[in-house]
PDB file of C-alpha atoms in Angstrom:
ATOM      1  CA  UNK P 493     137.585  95.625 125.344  1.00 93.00           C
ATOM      2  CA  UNK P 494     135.980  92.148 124.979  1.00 97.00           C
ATOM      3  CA  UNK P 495     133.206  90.311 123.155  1.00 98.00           C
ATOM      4  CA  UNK P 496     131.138  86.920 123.794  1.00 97.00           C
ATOM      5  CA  UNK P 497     130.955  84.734 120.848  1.00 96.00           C
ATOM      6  CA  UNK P 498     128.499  82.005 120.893  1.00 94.00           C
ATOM      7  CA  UNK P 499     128.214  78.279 118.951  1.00 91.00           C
ATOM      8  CA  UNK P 500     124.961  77.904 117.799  1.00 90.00           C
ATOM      9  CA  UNK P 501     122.664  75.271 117.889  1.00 84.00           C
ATOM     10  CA  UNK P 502     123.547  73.233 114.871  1.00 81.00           C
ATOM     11  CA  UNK P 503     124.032  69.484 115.135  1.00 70.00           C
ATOM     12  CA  UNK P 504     126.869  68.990 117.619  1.00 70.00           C
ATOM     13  CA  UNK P 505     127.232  72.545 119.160  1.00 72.00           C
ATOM     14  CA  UNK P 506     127.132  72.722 123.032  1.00 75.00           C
ATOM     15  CA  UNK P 507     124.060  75.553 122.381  1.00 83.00           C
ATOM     16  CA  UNK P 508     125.701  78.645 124.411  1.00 90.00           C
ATOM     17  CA  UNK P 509     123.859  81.158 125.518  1.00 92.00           C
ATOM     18  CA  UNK P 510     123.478  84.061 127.904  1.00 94.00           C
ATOM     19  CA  UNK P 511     120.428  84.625 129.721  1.00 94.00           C
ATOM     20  CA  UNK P 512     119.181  87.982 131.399  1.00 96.00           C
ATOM     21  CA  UNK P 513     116.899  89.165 133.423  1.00 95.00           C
ATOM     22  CA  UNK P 514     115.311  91.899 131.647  1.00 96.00           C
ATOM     23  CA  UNK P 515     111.632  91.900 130.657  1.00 93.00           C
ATOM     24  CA  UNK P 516     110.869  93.712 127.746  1.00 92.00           C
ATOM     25  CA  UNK P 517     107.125  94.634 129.407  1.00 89.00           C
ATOM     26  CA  UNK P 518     108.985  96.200 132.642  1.00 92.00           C
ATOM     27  CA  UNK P 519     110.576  99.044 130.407  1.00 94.00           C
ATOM     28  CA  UNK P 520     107.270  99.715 128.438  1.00 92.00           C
ATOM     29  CA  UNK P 521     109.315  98.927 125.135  1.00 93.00           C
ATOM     30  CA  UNK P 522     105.910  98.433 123.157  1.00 91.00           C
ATOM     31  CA  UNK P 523     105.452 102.300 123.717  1.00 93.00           C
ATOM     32  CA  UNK P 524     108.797 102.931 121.594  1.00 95.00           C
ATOM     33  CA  UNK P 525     112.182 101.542 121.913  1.00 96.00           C
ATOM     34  CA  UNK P 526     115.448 101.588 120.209  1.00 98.00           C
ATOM     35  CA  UNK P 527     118.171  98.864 120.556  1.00 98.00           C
ATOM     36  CA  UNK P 528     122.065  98.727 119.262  1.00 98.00           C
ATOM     37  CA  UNK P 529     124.319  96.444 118.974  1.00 98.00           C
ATOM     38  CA  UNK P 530     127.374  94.791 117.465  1.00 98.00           C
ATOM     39  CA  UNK P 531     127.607  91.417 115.473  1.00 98.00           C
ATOM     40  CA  UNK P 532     129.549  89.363 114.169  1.00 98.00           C
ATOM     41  CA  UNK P 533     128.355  86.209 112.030  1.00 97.00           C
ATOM     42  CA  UNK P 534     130.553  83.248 112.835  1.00 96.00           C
ATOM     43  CA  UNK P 535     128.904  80.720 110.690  1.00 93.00           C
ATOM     44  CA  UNK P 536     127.070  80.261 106.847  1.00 93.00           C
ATOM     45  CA  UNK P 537     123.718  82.003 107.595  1.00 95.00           C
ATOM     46  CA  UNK P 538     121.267  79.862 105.890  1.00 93.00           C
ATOM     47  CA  UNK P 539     118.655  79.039 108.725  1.00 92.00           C
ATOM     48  CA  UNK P 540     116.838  80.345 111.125  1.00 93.00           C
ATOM     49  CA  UNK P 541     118.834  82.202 114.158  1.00 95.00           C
ATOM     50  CA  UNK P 542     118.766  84.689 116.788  1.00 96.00           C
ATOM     51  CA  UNK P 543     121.200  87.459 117.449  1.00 98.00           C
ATOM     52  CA  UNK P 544     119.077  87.895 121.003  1.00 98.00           C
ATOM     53  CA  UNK P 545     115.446  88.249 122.080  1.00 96.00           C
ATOM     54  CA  UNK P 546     112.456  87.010 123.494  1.00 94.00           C
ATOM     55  CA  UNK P 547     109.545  85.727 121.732  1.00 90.00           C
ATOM     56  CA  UNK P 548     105.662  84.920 123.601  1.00 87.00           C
ATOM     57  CA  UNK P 549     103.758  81.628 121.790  1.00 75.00           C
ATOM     58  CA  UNK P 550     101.324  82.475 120.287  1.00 69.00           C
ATOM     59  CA  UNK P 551     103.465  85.019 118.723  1.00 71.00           C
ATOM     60  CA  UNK P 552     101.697  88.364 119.439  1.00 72.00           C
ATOM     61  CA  UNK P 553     104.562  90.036 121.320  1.00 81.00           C
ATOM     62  CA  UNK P 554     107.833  89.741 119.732  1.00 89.00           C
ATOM     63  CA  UNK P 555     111.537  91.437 120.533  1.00 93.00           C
ATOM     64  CA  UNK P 556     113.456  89.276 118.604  1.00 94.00           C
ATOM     65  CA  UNK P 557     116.470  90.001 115.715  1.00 97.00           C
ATOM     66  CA  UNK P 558     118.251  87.487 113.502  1.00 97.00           C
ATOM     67  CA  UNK P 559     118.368  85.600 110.335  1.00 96.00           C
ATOM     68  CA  UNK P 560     115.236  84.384 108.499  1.00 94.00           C
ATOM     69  CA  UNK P 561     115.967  80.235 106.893  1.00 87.00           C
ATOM     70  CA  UNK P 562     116.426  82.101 103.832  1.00 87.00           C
ATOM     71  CA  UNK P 563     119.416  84.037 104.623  1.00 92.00           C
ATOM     72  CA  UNK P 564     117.478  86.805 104.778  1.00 96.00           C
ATOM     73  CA  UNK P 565     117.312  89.149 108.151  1.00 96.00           C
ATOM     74  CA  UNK P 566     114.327  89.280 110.349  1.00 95.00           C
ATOM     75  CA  UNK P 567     113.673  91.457 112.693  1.00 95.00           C
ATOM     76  CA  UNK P 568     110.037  90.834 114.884  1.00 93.00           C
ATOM     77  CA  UNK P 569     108.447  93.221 117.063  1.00 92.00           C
ATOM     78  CA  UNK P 570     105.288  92.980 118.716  1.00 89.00           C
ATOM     79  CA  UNK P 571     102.518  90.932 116.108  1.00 86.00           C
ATOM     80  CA  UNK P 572     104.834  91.589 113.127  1.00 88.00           C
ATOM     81  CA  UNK P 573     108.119  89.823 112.214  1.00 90.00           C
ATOM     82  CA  UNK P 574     109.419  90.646 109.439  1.00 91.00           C
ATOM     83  CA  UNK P 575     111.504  88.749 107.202  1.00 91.00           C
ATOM     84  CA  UNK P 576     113.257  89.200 103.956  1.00 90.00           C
ATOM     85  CA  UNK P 577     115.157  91.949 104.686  1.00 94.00           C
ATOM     86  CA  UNK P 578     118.408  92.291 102.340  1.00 94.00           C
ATOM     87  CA  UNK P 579     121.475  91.133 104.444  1.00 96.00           C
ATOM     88  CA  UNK P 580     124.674  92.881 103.822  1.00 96.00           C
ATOM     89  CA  UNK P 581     126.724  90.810 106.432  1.00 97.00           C
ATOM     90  CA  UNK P 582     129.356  88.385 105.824  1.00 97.00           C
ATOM     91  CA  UNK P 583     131.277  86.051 108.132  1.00 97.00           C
ATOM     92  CA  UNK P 584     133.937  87.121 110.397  1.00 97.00           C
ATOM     93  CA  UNK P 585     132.846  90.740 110.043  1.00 98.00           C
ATOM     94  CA  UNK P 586     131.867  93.181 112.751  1.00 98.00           C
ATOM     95  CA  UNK P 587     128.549  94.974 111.911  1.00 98.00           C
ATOM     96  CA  UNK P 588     126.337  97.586 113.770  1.00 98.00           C
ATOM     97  CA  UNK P 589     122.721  96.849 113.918  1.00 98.00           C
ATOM     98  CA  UNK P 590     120.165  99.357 115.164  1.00 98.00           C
ATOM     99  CA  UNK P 591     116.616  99.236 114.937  1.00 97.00           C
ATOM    100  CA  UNK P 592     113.698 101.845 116.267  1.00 96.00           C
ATOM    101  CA  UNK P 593     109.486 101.145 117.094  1.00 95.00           C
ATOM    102  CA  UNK P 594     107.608 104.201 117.703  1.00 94.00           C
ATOM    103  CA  UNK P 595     105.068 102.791 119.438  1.00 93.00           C
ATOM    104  CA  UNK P 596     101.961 100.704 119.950  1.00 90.00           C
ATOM    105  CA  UNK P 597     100.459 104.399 121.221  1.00 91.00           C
ATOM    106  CA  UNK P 598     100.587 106.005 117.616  1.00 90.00           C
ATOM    107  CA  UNK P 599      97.625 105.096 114.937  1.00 89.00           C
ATOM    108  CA  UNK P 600      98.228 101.999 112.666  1.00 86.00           C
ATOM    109  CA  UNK P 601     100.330 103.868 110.160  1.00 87.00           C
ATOM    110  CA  UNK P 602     102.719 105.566 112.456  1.00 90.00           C
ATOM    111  CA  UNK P 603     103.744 102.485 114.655  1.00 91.00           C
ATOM    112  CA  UNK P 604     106.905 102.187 112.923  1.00 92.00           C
ATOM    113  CA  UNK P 605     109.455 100.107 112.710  1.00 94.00           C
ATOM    114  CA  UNK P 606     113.025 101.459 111.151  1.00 95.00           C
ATOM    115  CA  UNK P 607     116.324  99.388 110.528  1.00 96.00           C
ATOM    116  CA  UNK P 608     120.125 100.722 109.879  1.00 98.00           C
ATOM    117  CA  UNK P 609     123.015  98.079 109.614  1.00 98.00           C
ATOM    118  CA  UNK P 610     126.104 100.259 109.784  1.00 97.00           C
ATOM    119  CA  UNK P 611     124.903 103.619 108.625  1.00 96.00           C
ATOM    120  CA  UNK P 612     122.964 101.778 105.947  1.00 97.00           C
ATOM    121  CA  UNK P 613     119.115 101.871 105.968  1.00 96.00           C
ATOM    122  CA  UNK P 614     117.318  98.329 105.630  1.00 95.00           C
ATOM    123  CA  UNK P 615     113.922  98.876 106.533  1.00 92.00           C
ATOM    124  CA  UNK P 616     112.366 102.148 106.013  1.00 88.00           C
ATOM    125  CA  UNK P 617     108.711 101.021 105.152  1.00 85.00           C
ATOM    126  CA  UNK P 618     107.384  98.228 107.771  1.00 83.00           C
ATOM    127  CA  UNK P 619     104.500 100.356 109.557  1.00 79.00           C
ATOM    128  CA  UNK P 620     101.590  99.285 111.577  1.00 80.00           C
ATOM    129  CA  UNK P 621     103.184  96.461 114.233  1.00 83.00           C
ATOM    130  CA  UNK P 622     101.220  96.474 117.285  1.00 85.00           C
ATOM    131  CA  UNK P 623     102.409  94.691 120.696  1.00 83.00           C
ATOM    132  CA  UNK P 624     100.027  93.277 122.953  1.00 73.00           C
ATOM    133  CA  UNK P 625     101.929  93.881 126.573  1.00 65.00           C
ATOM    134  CA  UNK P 626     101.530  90.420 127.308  1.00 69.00           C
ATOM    135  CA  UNK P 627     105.624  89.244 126.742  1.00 65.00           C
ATOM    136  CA  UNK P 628     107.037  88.583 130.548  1.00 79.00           C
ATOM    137  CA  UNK P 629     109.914  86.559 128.490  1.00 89.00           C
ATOM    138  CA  UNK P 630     113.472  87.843 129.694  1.00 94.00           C
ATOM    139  CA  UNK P 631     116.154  88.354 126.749  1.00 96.00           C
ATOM    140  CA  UNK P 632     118.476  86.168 125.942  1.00 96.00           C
ATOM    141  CA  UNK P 633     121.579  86.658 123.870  1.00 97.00           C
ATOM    142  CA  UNK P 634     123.145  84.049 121.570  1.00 96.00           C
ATOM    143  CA  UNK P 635     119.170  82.669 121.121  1.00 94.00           C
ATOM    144  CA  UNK P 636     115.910  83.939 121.896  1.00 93.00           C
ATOM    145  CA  UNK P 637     113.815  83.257 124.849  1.00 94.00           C
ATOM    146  CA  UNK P 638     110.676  81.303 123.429  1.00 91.00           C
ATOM    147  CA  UNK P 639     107.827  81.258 126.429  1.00 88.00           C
ATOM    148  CA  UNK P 640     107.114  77.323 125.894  1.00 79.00           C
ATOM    149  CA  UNK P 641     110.243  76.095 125.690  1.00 85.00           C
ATOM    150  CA  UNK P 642     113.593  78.208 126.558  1.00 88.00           C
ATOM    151  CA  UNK P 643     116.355  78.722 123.830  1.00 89.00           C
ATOM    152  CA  UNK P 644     115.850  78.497 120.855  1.00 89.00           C
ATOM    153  CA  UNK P 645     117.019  80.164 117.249  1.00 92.00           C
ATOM    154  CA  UNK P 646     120.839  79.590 118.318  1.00 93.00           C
ATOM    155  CA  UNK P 647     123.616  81.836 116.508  1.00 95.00           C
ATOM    156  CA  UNK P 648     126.913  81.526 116.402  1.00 95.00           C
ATOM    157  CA  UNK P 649     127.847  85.049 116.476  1.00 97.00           C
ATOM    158  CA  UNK P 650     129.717  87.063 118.239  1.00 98.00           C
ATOM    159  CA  UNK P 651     128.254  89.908 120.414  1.00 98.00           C
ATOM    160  CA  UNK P 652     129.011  93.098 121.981  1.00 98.00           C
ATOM    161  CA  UNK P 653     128.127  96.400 123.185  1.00 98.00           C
ATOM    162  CA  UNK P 654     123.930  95.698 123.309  1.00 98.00           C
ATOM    163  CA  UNK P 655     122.149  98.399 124.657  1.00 98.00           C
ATOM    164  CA  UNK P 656     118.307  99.012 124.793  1.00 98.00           C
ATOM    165  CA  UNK P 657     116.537 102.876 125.076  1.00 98.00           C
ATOM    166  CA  UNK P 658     112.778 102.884 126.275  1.00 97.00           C
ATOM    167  CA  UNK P 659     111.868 105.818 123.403  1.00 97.00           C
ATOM    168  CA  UNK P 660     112.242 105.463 119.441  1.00 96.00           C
ATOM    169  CA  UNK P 661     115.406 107.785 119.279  1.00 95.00           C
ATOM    170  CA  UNK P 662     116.592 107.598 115.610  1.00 94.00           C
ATOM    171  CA  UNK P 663     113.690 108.046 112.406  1.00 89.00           C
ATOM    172  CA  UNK P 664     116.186 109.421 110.497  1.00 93.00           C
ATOM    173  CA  UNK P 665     119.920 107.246 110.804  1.00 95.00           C
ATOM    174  CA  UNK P 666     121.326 110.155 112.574  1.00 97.00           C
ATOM    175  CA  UNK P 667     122.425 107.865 116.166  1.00 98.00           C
ATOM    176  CA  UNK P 668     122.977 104.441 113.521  1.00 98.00           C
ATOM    177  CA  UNK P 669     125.561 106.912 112.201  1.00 98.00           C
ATOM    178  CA  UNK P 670     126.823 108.399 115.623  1.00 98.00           C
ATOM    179  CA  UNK P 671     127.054 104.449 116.997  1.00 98.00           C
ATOM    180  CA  UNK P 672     129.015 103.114 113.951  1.00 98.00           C
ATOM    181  CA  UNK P 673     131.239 106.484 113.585  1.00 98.00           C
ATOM    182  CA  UNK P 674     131.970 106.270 117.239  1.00 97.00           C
ATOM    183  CA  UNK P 675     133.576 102.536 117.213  1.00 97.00           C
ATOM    184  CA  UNK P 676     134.747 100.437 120.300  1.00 96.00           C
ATOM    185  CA  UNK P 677     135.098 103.982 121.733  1.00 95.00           C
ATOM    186  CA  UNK P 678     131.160 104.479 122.289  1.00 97.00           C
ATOM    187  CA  UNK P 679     129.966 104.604 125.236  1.00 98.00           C
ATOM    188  CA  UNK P 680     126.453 104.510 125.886  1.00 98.00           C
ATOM    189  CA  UNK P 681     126.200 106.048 128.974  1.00 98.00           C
ATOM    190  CA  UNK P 682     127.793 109.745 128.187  1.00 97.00           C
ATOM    191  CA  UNK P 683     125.435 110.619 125.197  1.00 97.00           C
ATOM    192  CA  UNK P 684     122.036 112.780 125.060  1.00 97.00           C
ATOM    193  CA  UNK P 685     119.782 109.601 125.030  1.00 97.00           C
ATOM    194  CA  UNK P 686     121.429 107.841 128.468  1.00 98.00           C
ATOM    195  CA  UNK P 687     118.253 108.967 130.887  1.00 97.00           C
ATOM    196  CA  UNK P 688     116.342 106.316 128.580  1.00 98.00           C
ATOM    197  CA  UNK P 689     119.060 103.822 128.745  1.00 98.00           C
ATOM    198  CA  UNK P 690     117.098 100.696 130.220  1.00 98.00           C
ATOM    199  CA  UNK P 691     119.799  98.336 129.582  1.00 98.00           C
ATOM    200  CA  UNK P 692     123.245  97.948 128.519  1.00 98.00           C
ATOM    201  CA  UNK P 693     125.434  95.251 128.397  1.00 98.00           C
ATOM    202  CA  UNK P 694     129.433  96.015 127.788  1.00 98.00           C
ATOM    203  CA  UNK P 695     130.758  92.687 128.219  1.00 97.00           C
ATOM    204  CA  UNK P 696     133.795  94.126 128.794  1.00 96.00           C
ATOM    205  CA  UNK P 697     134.271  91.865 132.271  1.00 96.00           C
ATOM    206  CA  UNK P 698     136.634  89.243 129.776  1.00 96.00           C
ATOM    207  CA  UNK P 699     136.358  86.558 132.528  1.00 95.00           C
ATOM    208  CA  UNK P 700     133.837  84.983 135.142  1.00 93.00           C
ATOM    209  CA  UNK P 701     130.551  83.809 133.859  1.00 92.00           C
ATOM    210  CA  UNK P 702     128.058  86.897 134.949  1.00 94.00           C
ATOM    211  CA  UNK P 703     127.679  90.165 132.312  1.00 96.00           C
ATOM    212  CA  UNK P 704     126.891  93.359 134.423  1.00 97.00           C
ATOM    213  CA  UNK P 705     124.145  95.897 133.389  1.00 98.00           C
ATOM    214  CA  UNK P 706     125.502  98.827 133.227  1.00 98.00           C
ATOM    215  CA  UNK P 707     122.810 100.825 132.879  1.00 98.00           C
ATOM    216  CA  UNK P 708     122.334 100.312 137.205  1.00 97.00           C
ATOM    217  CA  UNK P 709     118.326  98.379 136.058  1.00 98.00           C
ATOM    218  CA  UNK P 710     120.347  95.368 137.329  1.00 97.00           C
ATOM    219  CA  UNK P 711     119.244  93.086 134.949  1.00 98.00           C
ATOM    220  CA  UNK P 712     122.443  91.327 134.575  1.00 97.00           C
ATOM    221  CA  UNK P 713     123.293  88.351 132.252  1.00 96.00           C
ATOM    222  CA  UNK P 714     124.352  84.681 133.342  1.00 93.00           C
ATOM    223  CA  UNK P 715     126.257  82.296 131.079  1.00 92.00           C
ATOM    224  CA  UNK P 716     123.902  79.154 129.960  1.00 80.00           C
ATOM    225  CA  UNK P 717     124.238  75.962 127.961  1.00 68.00           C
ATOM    226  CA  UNK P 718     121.480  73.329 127.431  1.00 66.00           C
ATOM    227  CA  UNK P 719     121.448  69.622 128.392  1.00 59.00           C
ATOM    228  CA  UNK P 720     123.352  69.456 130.763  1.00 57.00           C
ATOM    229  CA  UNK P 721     126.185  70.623 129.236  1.00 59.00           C
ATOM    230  CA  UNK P 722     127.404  73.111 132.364  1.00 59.00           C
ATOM    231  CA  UNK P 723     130.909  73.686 131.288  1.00 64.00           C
ATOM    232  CA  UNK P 724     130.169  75.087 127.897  1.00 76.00           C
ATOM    233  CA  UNK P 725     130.080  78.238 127.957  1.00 88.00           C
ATOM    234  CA  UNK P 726     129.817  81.242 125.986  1.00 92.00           C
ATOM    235  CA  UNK P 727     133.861  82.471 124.773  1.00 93.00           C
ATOM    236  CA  UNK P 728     135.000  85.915 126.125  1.00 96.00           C
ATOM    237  CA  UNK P 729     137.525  87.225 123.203  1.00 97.00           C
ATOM    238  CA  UNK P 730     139.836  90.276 123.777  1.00 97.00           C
ATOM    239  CA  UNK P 731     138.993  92.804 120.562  1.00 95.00           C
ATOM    240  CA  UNK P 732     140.756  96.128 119.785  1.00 94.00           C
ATOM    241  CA  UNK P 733     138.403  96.786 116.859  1.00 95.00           C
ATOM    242  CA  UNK P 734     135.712  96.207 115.230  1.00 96.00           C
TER     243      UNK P 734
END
């Protein structure tokens, strides 16, 4: 089993990134979605940074998860981004993030968004986030993907096991808890959700510079760095646990 870690963009950081292929619009994600993944903060969280996404400027159609300036999470989807969410993380530790949207399809009150870190609930009230299908920004990990002007938001983080369903699949915690119970060992391609599976990144290659999708969409990631820096690189790490 192996993870990317990524430096950042802080003064002096080579800015590593990995960029994919996958357009939030192409998997109808603003009708419902749910995304998982595991993180791990590799640096004092006090600005603003991206775990992954993609972000459209003006901002009216977000898919974007990370730390607010204030330490704080944020998590933006569609016209709303949220910030101030309570963050339980600390650095050097592994952590399971999954967050749900029901849907741009479902009246004001029902379009909403839900947040578990672990099997812990951190946003249970955020409602009403539209998303105009207007994004046509592919993900990136390590950063986001603004539309004016590449990465930006850099992390250093390390990241593993993402994987995105095109339906809101958890309201209640109950597959935050099956993720999190279920370890390095989960696999997202043998449980009752996988015909929704959209994309999924293992990162369990632990060479080369090219992540496979695994969930056969072919949206596949590439290793990036900015100016000019070609030779740094995201770092694969070998983990047996998380």
């Amino acid at each position: 089993n192996y993870a990317l870690s990524f430096s950042g963009d802080r003064s002096g950081e080579p800015r590593t990134y990995l960029s994919t292929t996958f357009n939030p619009d192409d998997y109808n994600l603003q009708n419902g979605f749910t995304i998982s993944f595991w993180v791990r903060p590799d640096e004092e969280m006090n600005q603003t940074s991206a775990i992954l996404g993609s972000i459209v400027n003006p901002s009216e159609s977000r898919f974007h998860f990370g730390i607010n300036a204030n330490t704080n999470i944020q998590v933006g989807v569609g016209t709303k981004n949220v910030k101030g969410i309570d963050n339980p993380m600390e650095v050097g530790k592994w952590y399971n993030w999954v967050i749900s949207y029901t849907g741009t399809q479902h009246s004001a009150g029902d379009r909403k968004i839900r947040m578990w870190i672990n099997t812990d609930p951190r946003m249970t009230v955020n409602d009403s986030s539209s998303w105009n299908n207007t994004n046509d920004v592919p993900l990136f990990f390590g950063g986001r993907n603004t539309n004016d002007s590449g990465y930006t938001n850099g992390f250093a983080c390390a990241l593993d096991e993402v994987a995105i369903y095109n339906e809101c699949i958890d309201s209640d915690g109950t597959f935050a808890n099956e993720v999190y119970n279920g370890g390095i060992n989960y696999d997202h391609l043998t449980n009752d959700y996988v015909s929704n599976l959209v994309g999924y990144w293992k990162m369990n290659e632990g060479s080369g510079t090219t992540i496979a999708d695994a969930s056969g969409n072919g949206n596949n990631g590439t290793f990036g760095a900015i100016s000019g820096q070609t030779t740094a690189f995201p770092i694969w790490e070998e983990i047996k646990t998380y």
